[in-house]
Amino acid sequence: MKKIWITFISVVSISFIILIWIGTEVYQTQPPIPETVIVKETQEILYTKKDIQIGQNVWESIGGMEVGSIWGHGSYVAPDWTADWIHKEATFMLEAWSQNDYNTNYNTLDVEKKAALKARLIEDIKTNTFNEVDKSITISESRLAAIKENIKHYSSIFSEGKEEYAIPKGALVNPEKLEQLNAFLFWTSWAASTNRPHKDYTYTSNWPHEPLIDNTITSDSLIWSGLSIVLLLLFIGILTYYYLLNHEKGELLTKPESDPLINLKLFKSQKAILKYFIVISLLIGLQVVLGIITVHYTVEGQAFFGFDLSSFLPYSVTRTWHTQLAVFWIAATWLATGLFLAPMISGKEMKYQRFGINFLFIALLLIVLGSMMGEWLGVHQFLDLTTNFFFGHQGYEYMDLGRFWQIFLGIGLVLWVFMVSRHILYGIRKKDESKHLLIILLVSVMAIGMFFFSGLMYGENSSLPVINYWRWWLVHLWVEGFFEVFATVVIAYIFSRLKIISVKTAGRVSIASASIFLAGGIIGTLHHLYYSGTPIQAIALGATFSALEVVPLTLMGFEIRENWNLLKSKQWMQKYKWPIFFFIAVAFWNFVGAGVFGFLINPPIALYYIQGLNTTAVHAHTALFGVYGMLGMGFILICLRFYSDRVWQNKKLKRAFWLLNIGLVAMVLLSLLPIGIIQAYTSITKGYSFARDTELLYSPTVQTLKWMRMIGDVIFSVGIFYFCWFTIDETIYNFKRKHVNQ
């Protein structure tokens, strides 16, 4: 065990040293926000630093990443504003020069004249004019004319609305805010089209793909993509060999003839957990309803089967709630599972445990309802910008809730860590064979509480590269990193209590597994940051280590087989059939959703062209729900199975399980993936802005594919209905039971 612990500690320590080093590089080499943007010929000041920073706050207040995207991060209905701005600016300048110099349209020019104007455009746009002395950016009068045309265009979109973008009329009407929003959009496009000092690529490593200004993939992205694939194949071979060599070396264990937990001692605090499952079921149902509304906006713009729903619930609000509720209910499920298992670990109920559970339950309701209301108020511009930052909409996908609600949630997590950790520490003090398993469980619990606070590491006026860096600490490290360690250990602990595996083996396997996926997962955080104004090191290390994240997922077939064999080993195991079935689904979607579809957008060469297209949605749905959602459902079922004293009627769960999985497959194969492939081809052959353009997204073929999604969505929704029906029914039955062991 000593060697395994040394490996785990070394992996975590070295990985965080590297990740923090890249963070310092992000701070030092990020695109500068100029004090002034000056017109070269007239010395007119177009924008100031304050305009750009307030413009970012304005963008956040209208929904930020929930209204189109910036640098590829965000939603898919409206354009990527950076790519769209660059393309419109470039085409305007080329057309203006063509009319002025040749008195004809640019497209009618011969190849030689086109090349000359294009070279002039590249010189104008790509030359870095940032002055280190007075911190100013200089632009030409030609570019100023293009910028003014863009200002007119985007001001019209946000004030008058645009159905194809699902942006309602009056989304933003204040003239000053519109000017400031345009200042921010200009800056994001400047950073993505202007070369870094002494480099031949932009601050975003030439993202987006825009042939008009020679924004094409860099040699670094190509090299590190190739290396990542080579390393992936190498380490798959090494890990497979290691697995085959060691997977039978656990302690031999004779599986019991009857359920070891048939007389499990239950506590009052565990009964107090049951109400979480009812609320979680309601949140799941609400999230699915909001998902249906959100996806319908992609085909009808601002209406819901003719009803003008966007006046009350615009796309930016429904998508915010849809994604945020997913995080809320999945996290709440895992946290409730920790509280439920805590007294099983210690064998006793600690003082004030039930009070803490009830307090956290009320806090959960306040945070969910309060943050949703704040986001609605923020998007509808009822809050000033600072108030919006603290109580409204922060504008960043998966962490849209205002800073006050973030802090409130963080305090709740600290309390949760305390309540669970004291039971684990009591179990560790027993110094039995479970010691190592409980230590790694304690590490994961404390990390869950600690790493949530990474989302508080930026301020109201922090720059976009800095915010994205810390945002992915939260979204990737908190969820995909330490929650995954927690889930692995919890499942190992449950199986050890059922005497399916020995406690000693469970501890060793849990620590080794955590070491393997954190080895790629921690530094692999950087694969989200390839083209976010971050240095080239982010591409090199992100590509290399994020490829290693996929390595352990290739062995999910073994896990599926072993879980399936468990069900056939003893008759009493049928009692746990459906929790294990959901764990099997987790393994399947881990391989397909996180592995195959994750690696589809993982290498720099892939992400360069398809970041922010429907290929991202494929990965998001199959990984977030397929892995973490299914795991959360499995945790609910195992807790209810431990608590319930009656034989389950399996019809509802059988329908729920198969409908959820079939619906998710249909959703992806009939709609999301085909649309993503069409967009990817367009992005590669024509340019990124064309892949997000309404001409493509509202073409007959794509519209048909959007409607095809209804098949999968309906099947999936019925599965959700059956799962929630079973959960609520079983929870109410157990809540009414009077006899509980104390």
mmCIF file of N, CA and C in Angstrom, residues 155-225:
data_model
loop_
_atom_site.group_PDB
_atom_site.id
_atom_site.type_symbol
_atom_site.label_atom_id
_atom_site.label_comp_id
_atom_site.label_asym_id
_atom_site.label_seq_id
_atom_site.Cartn_x
_atom_site.Cartn_y
_atom_site.Cartn_z
ATOM 1 N N SER A 155 -25.865 45.962 -32.587
ATOM 2 C CA SER A 155 -26.807 46.765 -31.802
ATOM 3 C C SER A 155 -28.235 46.464 -32.226
ATOM 4 N N SER A 156 -28.424 46.276 -33.511
ATOM 5 C CA SER A 156 -29.756 45.936 -34.028
ATOM 6 C C SER A 156 -30.202 44.565 -33.533
ATOM 7 N N ILE A 157 -29.293 43.601 -33.546
ATOM 8 C CA ILE A 157 -29.640 42.244 -33.100
ATOM 9 C C ILE A 157 -30.116 42.243 -31.652
ATOM 10 N N PHE A 158 -29.357 42.905 -30.774
ATOM 11 C CA PHE A 158 -29.680 42.829 -29.347
ATOM 12 C C PHE A 158 -30.821 43.765 -28.943
ATOM 13 N N SER A 159 -31.056 44.799 -29.705
ATOM 14 C CA SER A 159 -32.158 45.708 -29.362
ATOM 15 C C SER A 159 -33.457 45.304 -30.051
ATOM 16 N N GLU A 160 -33.360 44.907 -31.332
ATOM 17 C CA GLU A 160 -34.559 44.541 -32.094
ATOM 18 C C GLU A 160 -34.852 43.047 -32.045
ATOM 19 N N GLY A 161 -33.858 42.257 -31.632
ATOM 20 C CA GLY A 161 -34.039 40.807 -31.576
ATOM 21 C C GLY A 161 -33.778 40.151 -32.920
ATOM 22 N N LYS A 162 -33.536 38.851 -32.889
ATOM 23 C CA LYS A 162 -33.377 38.079 -34.118
ATOM 24 C C LYS A 162 -33.865 36.670 -33.859
ATOM 25 N N GLU A 163 -34.922 36.280 -34.573
ATOM 26 C CA GLU A 163 -35.581 35.001 -34.313
ATOM 27 C C GLU A 163 -34.643 33.825 -34.498
ATOM 28 N N GLU A 164 -33.814 33.872 -35.575
ATOM 29 C CA GLU A 164 -32.919 32.749 -35.852
ATOM 30 C C GLU A 164 -31.896 32.536 -34.740
ATOM 31 N N TYR A 165 -31.565 33.583 -34.002
ATOM 32 C CA TYR A 165 -30.604 33.478 -32.905
ATOM 33 C C TYR A 165 -31.293 33.246 -31.563
ATOM 34 N N ALA A 166 -32.634 33.157 -31.564
ATOM 35 C CA ALA A 166 -33.427 33.020 -30.330
ATOM 36 C C ALA A 166 -33.151 34.181 -29.369
ATOM 37 N N ILE A 167 -32.926 35.361 -29.932
ATOM 38 C CA ILE A 167 -32.728 36.572 -29.133
ATOM 39 C C ILE A 167 -33.991 37.419 -29.257
ATOM 40 N N PRO A 168 -34.724 37.642 -28.158
ATOM 41 C CA PRO A 168 -35.988 38.376 -28.244
ATOM 42 C C PRO A 168 -35.775 39.875 -28.404
ATOM 43 N N LYS A 169 -36.778 40.550 -28.890
ATOM 44 C CA LYS A 169 -36.736 41.994 -29.015
ATOM 45 C C LYS A 169 -36.596 42.623 -27.633
ATOM 46 N N GLY A 170 -35.726 43.621 -27.533
ATOM 47 C CA GLY A 170 -35.542 44.316 -26.262
ATOM 48 C C GLY A 170 -34.604 43.615 -25.301
ATOM 49 N N ALA A 171 -33.819 42.656 -25.808
ATOM 50 C CA ALA A 171 -32.861 41.974 -24.923
ATOM 51 C C ALA A 171 -31.905 42.979 -24.289
ATOM 52 N N LEU A 172 -31.530 43.995 -25.041
ATOM 53 C CA LEU A 172 -30.666 45.057 -24.534
ATOM 54 C C LEU A 172 -30.989 46.324 -25.323
ATOM 55 N N VAL A 173 -31.500 47.333 -24.658
ATOM 56 C CA VAL A 173 -31.941 48.544 -25.369
ATOM 57 C C VAL A 173 -31.178 49.796 -24.960
ATOM 58 N N ASN A 174 -30.474 49.755 -23.827
ATOM 59 C CA ASN A 174 -29.725 50.919 -23.372
ATOM 60 C C ASN A 174 -28.590 51.226 -24.352
ATOM 61 N N PRO A 175 -28.592 52.417 -24.997
ATOM 62 C CA PRO A 175 -27.565 52.738 -26.010
ATOM 63 C C PRO A 175 -26.139 52.653 -25.475
ATOM 64 N N GLU A 176 -25.936 53.097 -24.241
ATOM 65 C CA GLU A 176 -24.587 53.059 -23.665
ATOM 66 C C GLU A 176 -24.122 51.623 -23.471
ATOM 67 N N LYS A 177 -25.020 50.768 -22.980
ATOM 68 C CA LYS A 177 -24.665 49.362 -22.788
ATOM 69 C C LYS A 177 -24.396 48.673 -24.123
ATOM 70 N N LEU A 178 -25.155 49.036 -25.141
ATOM 71 C CA LEU A 178 -24.922 48.465 -26.467
ATOM 72 C C LEU A 178 -23.544 48.841 -26.985
ATOM 73 N N GLU A 179 -23.148 50.094 -26.782
ATOM 74 C CA GLU A 179 -21.807 50.537 -27.183
ATOM 75 C C GLU A 179 -20.733 49.751 -26.438
ATOM 76 N N GLN A 180 -20.949 49.580 -25.140
ATOM 77 C CA GLN A 180 -19.961 48.869 -24.320
ATOM 78 C C GLN A 180 -19.897 47.388 -24.688
ATOM 79 N N LEU A 181 -21.047 46.785 -24.981
ATOM 80 C CA LEU A 181 -21.063 45.390 -25.428
ATOM 81 C C LEU A 181 -20.255 45.238 -26.708
ATOM 82 N N ASN A 182 -20.433 46.152 -27.631
ATOM 83 C CA ASN A 182 -19.675 46.100 -28.875
ATOM 84 C C ASN A 182 -18.180 46.297 -28.644
ATOM 85 N N ALA A 183 -17.828 47.090 -27.645
ATOM 86 C CA ALA A 183 -16.408 47.271 -27.311
ATOM 87 C C ALA A 183 -15.796 45.943 -26.876
ATOM 88 N N PHE A 184 -16.544 45.181 -26.079
ATOM 89 C CA PHE A 184 -16.055 43.872 -25.623
ATOM 90 C C PHE A 184 -15.954 42.896 -26.791
ATOM 91 N N LEU A 185 -16.969 42.874 -27.660
ATOM 92 C CA LEU A 185 -16.932 41.980 -28.813
ATOM 93 C C LEU A 185 -15.758 42.326 -29.724
ATOM 94 N N PHE A 186 -15.483 43.630 -29.887
ATOM 95 C CA PHE A 186 -14.320 44.040 -30.677
ATOM 96 C C PHE A 186 -13.034 43.489 -30.065
ATOM 97 N N TRP A 187 -12.900 43.609 -28.742
ATOM 98 C CA TRP A 187 -11.664 43.167 -28.101
ATOM 99 C C TRP A 187 -11.462 41.663 -28.267
ATOM 100 N N THR A 188 -12.546 40.871 -28.127
ATOM 101 C CA THR A 188 -12.399 39.418 -28.296
ATOM 102 C C THR A 188 -11.959 39.089 -29.716
ATOM 103 N N SER A 189 -12.453 39.846 -30.704
ATOM 104 C CA SER A 189 -12.065 39.593 -32.100
ATOM 105 C C SER A 189 -10.638 40.085 -32.362
ATOM 106 N N TRP A 190 -10.263 41.198 -31.722
ATOM 107 C CA TRP A 190 -8.892 41.703 -31.872
ATOM 108 C C TRP A 190 -7.889 40.662 -31.362
ATOM 109 N N ALA A 191 -8.180 40.080 -30.195
ATOM 110 C CA ALA A 191 -7.272 39.084 -29.617
ATOM 111 C C ALA A 191 -7.191 37.830 -30.482
ATOM 112 N N ALA A 192 -8.279 37.518 -31.182
ATOM 113 C CA ALA A 192 -8.313 36.304 -31.997
ATOM 114 C C ALA A 192 -7.814 36.530 -33.421
ATOM 115 N N SER A 193 -7.533 37.784 -33.803
ATOM 116 C CA SER A 193 -7.092 38.064 -35.172
ATOM 117 C C SER A 193 -5.754 38.788 -35.242
ATOM 118 N N THR A 194 -5.214 39.168 -34.089
ATOM 119 C CA THR A 194 -3.936 39.897 -34.037
ATOM 120 C C THR A 194 -2.841 38.984 -33.497
ATOM 121 N N ASN A 195 -1.702 38.981 -34.156
ATOM 122 C CA ASN A 195 -0.613 38.096 -33.743
ATOM 123 C C ASN A 195 -0.030 38.499 -32.387
ATOM 124 N N ARG A 196 0.353 37.497 -31.626
ATOM 125 C CA ARG A 196 1.106 37.762 -30.399
ATOM 126 C C ARG A 196 2.420 38.454 -30.765
ATOM 127 N N PRO A 197 2.985 39.227 -29.853
ATOM 128 C CA PRO A 197 4.273 39.878 -30.142
ATOM 129 C C PRO A 197 5.340 38.864 -30.548
ATOM 130 N N HIS A 198 5.980 39.107 -31.688
ATOM 131 C CA HIS A 198 7.090 38.281 -32.184
ATOM 132 C C HIS A 198 6.669 36.851 -32.513
ATOM 133 N N LYS A 199 5.367 36.624 -32.752
ATOM 134 C CA LYS A 199 4.879 35.297 -33.129
ATOM 135 C C LYS A 199 4.091 35.411 -34.432
ATOM 136 N N ASP A 200 3.909 34.275 -35.088
ATOM 137 C CA ASP A 200 3.135 34.279 -36.331
ATOM 138 C C ASP A 200 1.754 33.669 -36.123
ATOM 139 N N TYR A 201 1.279 33.703 -34.894
ATOM 140 C CA TYR A 201 -0.071 33.233 -34.589
ATOM 141 C C TYR A 201 -0.702 34.176 -33.566
ATOM 142 N N THR A 202 -2.014 34.155 -33.485
ATOM 143 C CA THR A 202 -2.755 35.107 -32.659
ATOM 144 C C THR A 202 -2.735 34.710 -31.182
ATOM 145 N N TYR A 203 -3.329 35.590 -30.357
ATOM 146 C CA TYR A 203 -3.419 35.295 -28.926
ATOM 147 C C TYR A 203 -4.237 34.034 -28.664
ATOM 148 N N THR A 204 -5.110 33.668 -29.614
ATOM 149 C CA THR A 204 -5.918 32.445 -29.469
ATOM 150 C C THR A 204 -5.377 31.330 -30.365
ATOM 151 N N SER A 205 -4.089 31.387 -30.658
ATOM 152 C CA SER A 205 -3.430 30.376 -31.505
ATOM 153 C C SER A 205 -4.162 30.167 -32.826
ATOM 154 N N ASN A 206 -4.532 31.284 -33.452
ATOM 155 C CA ASN A 206 -5.161 31.324 -34.777
ATOM 156 C C ASN A 206 -6.600 30.796 -34.798
ATOM 157 N N TRP A 207 -7.202 30.595 -33.640
ATOM 158 C CA TRP A 207 -8.629 30.280 -33.635
ATOM 159 C C TRP A 207 -9.390 31.596 -33.724
ATOM 160 N N PRO A 208 -10.479 31.710 -34.483
ATOM 161 C CA PRO A 208 -11.156 30.663 -35.253
ATOM 162 C C PRO A 208 -10.562 30.509 -36.650
ATOM 163 N N HIS A 209 -10.906 29.392 -37.291
ATOM 164 C CA HIS A 209 -10.489 29.173 -38.668
ATOM 165 C C HIS A 209 -11.175 30.202 -39.560
ATOM 166 N N GLU A 210 -10.389 31.114 -40.110
ATOM 167 C CA GLU A 210 -10.916 32.175 -40.979
ATOM 168 C C GLU A 210 -9.941 32.383 -42.138
ATOM 169 N N PRO A 211 -10.210 31.748 -43.297
ATOM 170 C CA PRO A 211 -9.280 31.828 -44.441
ATOM 171 C C PRO A 211 -9.010 33.240 -44.926
ATOM 172 N N LEU A 212 -9.960 34.168 -44.754
ATOM 173 C CA LEU A 212 -9.767 35.522 -45.281
ATOM 174 C C LEU A 212 -8.588 36.236 -44.643
ATOM 175 N N ILE A 213 -8.255 35.895 -43.392
ATOM 176 C CA ILE A 213 -7.114 36.545 -42.740
ATOM 177 C C ILE A 213 -5.997 35.539 -42.440
ATOM 178 N N ASP A 214 -6.058 34.386 -43.113
ATOM 179 C CA ASP A 214 -5.065 33.316 -42.914
ATOM 180 C C ASP A 214 -5.012 32.827 -41.468
ATOM 181 N N ASN A 215 -6.151 32.808 -40.802
ATOM 182 C CA ASN A 215 -6.245 32.140 -39.502
ATOM 183 C C ASN A 215 -6.410 30.649 -39.767
ATOM 184 N N THR A 216 -5.316 29.937 -39.753
ATOM 185 C CA THR A 216 -5.331 28.493 -39.983
ATOM 186 C C THR A 216 -4.622 27.807 -38.832
ATOM 187 N N ILE A 217 -4.816 26.517 -38.720
ATOM 188 C CA ILE A 217 -4.274 25.779 -37.584
ATOM 189 C C ILE A 217 -2.749 25.885 -37.554
ATOM 190 N N THR A 218 -2.201 26.036 -36.362
ATOM 191 C CA THR A 218 -0.757 26.224 -36.205
ATOM 192 C C THR A 218 -0.023 24.889 -36.250
ATOM 193 N N SER A 219 1.252 24.957 -36.523
ATOM 194 C CA SER A 219 2.078 23.739 -36.540
ATOM 195 C C SER A 219 2.130 23.101 -35.160
ATOM 196 N N ASP A 220 2.108 23.918 -34.092
ATOM 197 C CA ASP A 220 2.122 23.366 -32.731
ATOM 198 C C ASP A 220 0.889 22.504 -32.481
ATOM 199 N N SER A 221 -0.270 22.983 -32.922
ATOM 200 C CA SER A 221 -1.495 22.213 -32.733
ATOM 201 C C SER A 221 -1.429 20.890 -33.481
ATOM 202 N N LEU A 222 -0.851 20.905 -34.668
ATOM 203 C CA LEU A 222 -0.725 19.673 -35.451
ATOM 204 C C LEU A 222 0.235 18.690 -34.790
ATOM 205 N N ILE A 223 1.375 19.203 -34.353
ATOM 206 C CA ILE A 223 2.397 18.335 -33.750
ATOM 207 C C ILE A 223 1.880 17.684 -32.472
ATOM 208 N N TRP A 224 1.286 18.503 -31.600
ATOM 209 C CA TRP A 224 0.836 17.960 -30.319
ATOM 210 C C TRP A 224 -0.392 17.072 -30.466
ATOM 211 N N SER A 225 -1.174 17.284 -31.511
ATOM 212 C CA SER A 225 -2.294 16.375 -31.792
ATOM 213 C C SER A 225 -1.772 14.996 -32.151
#
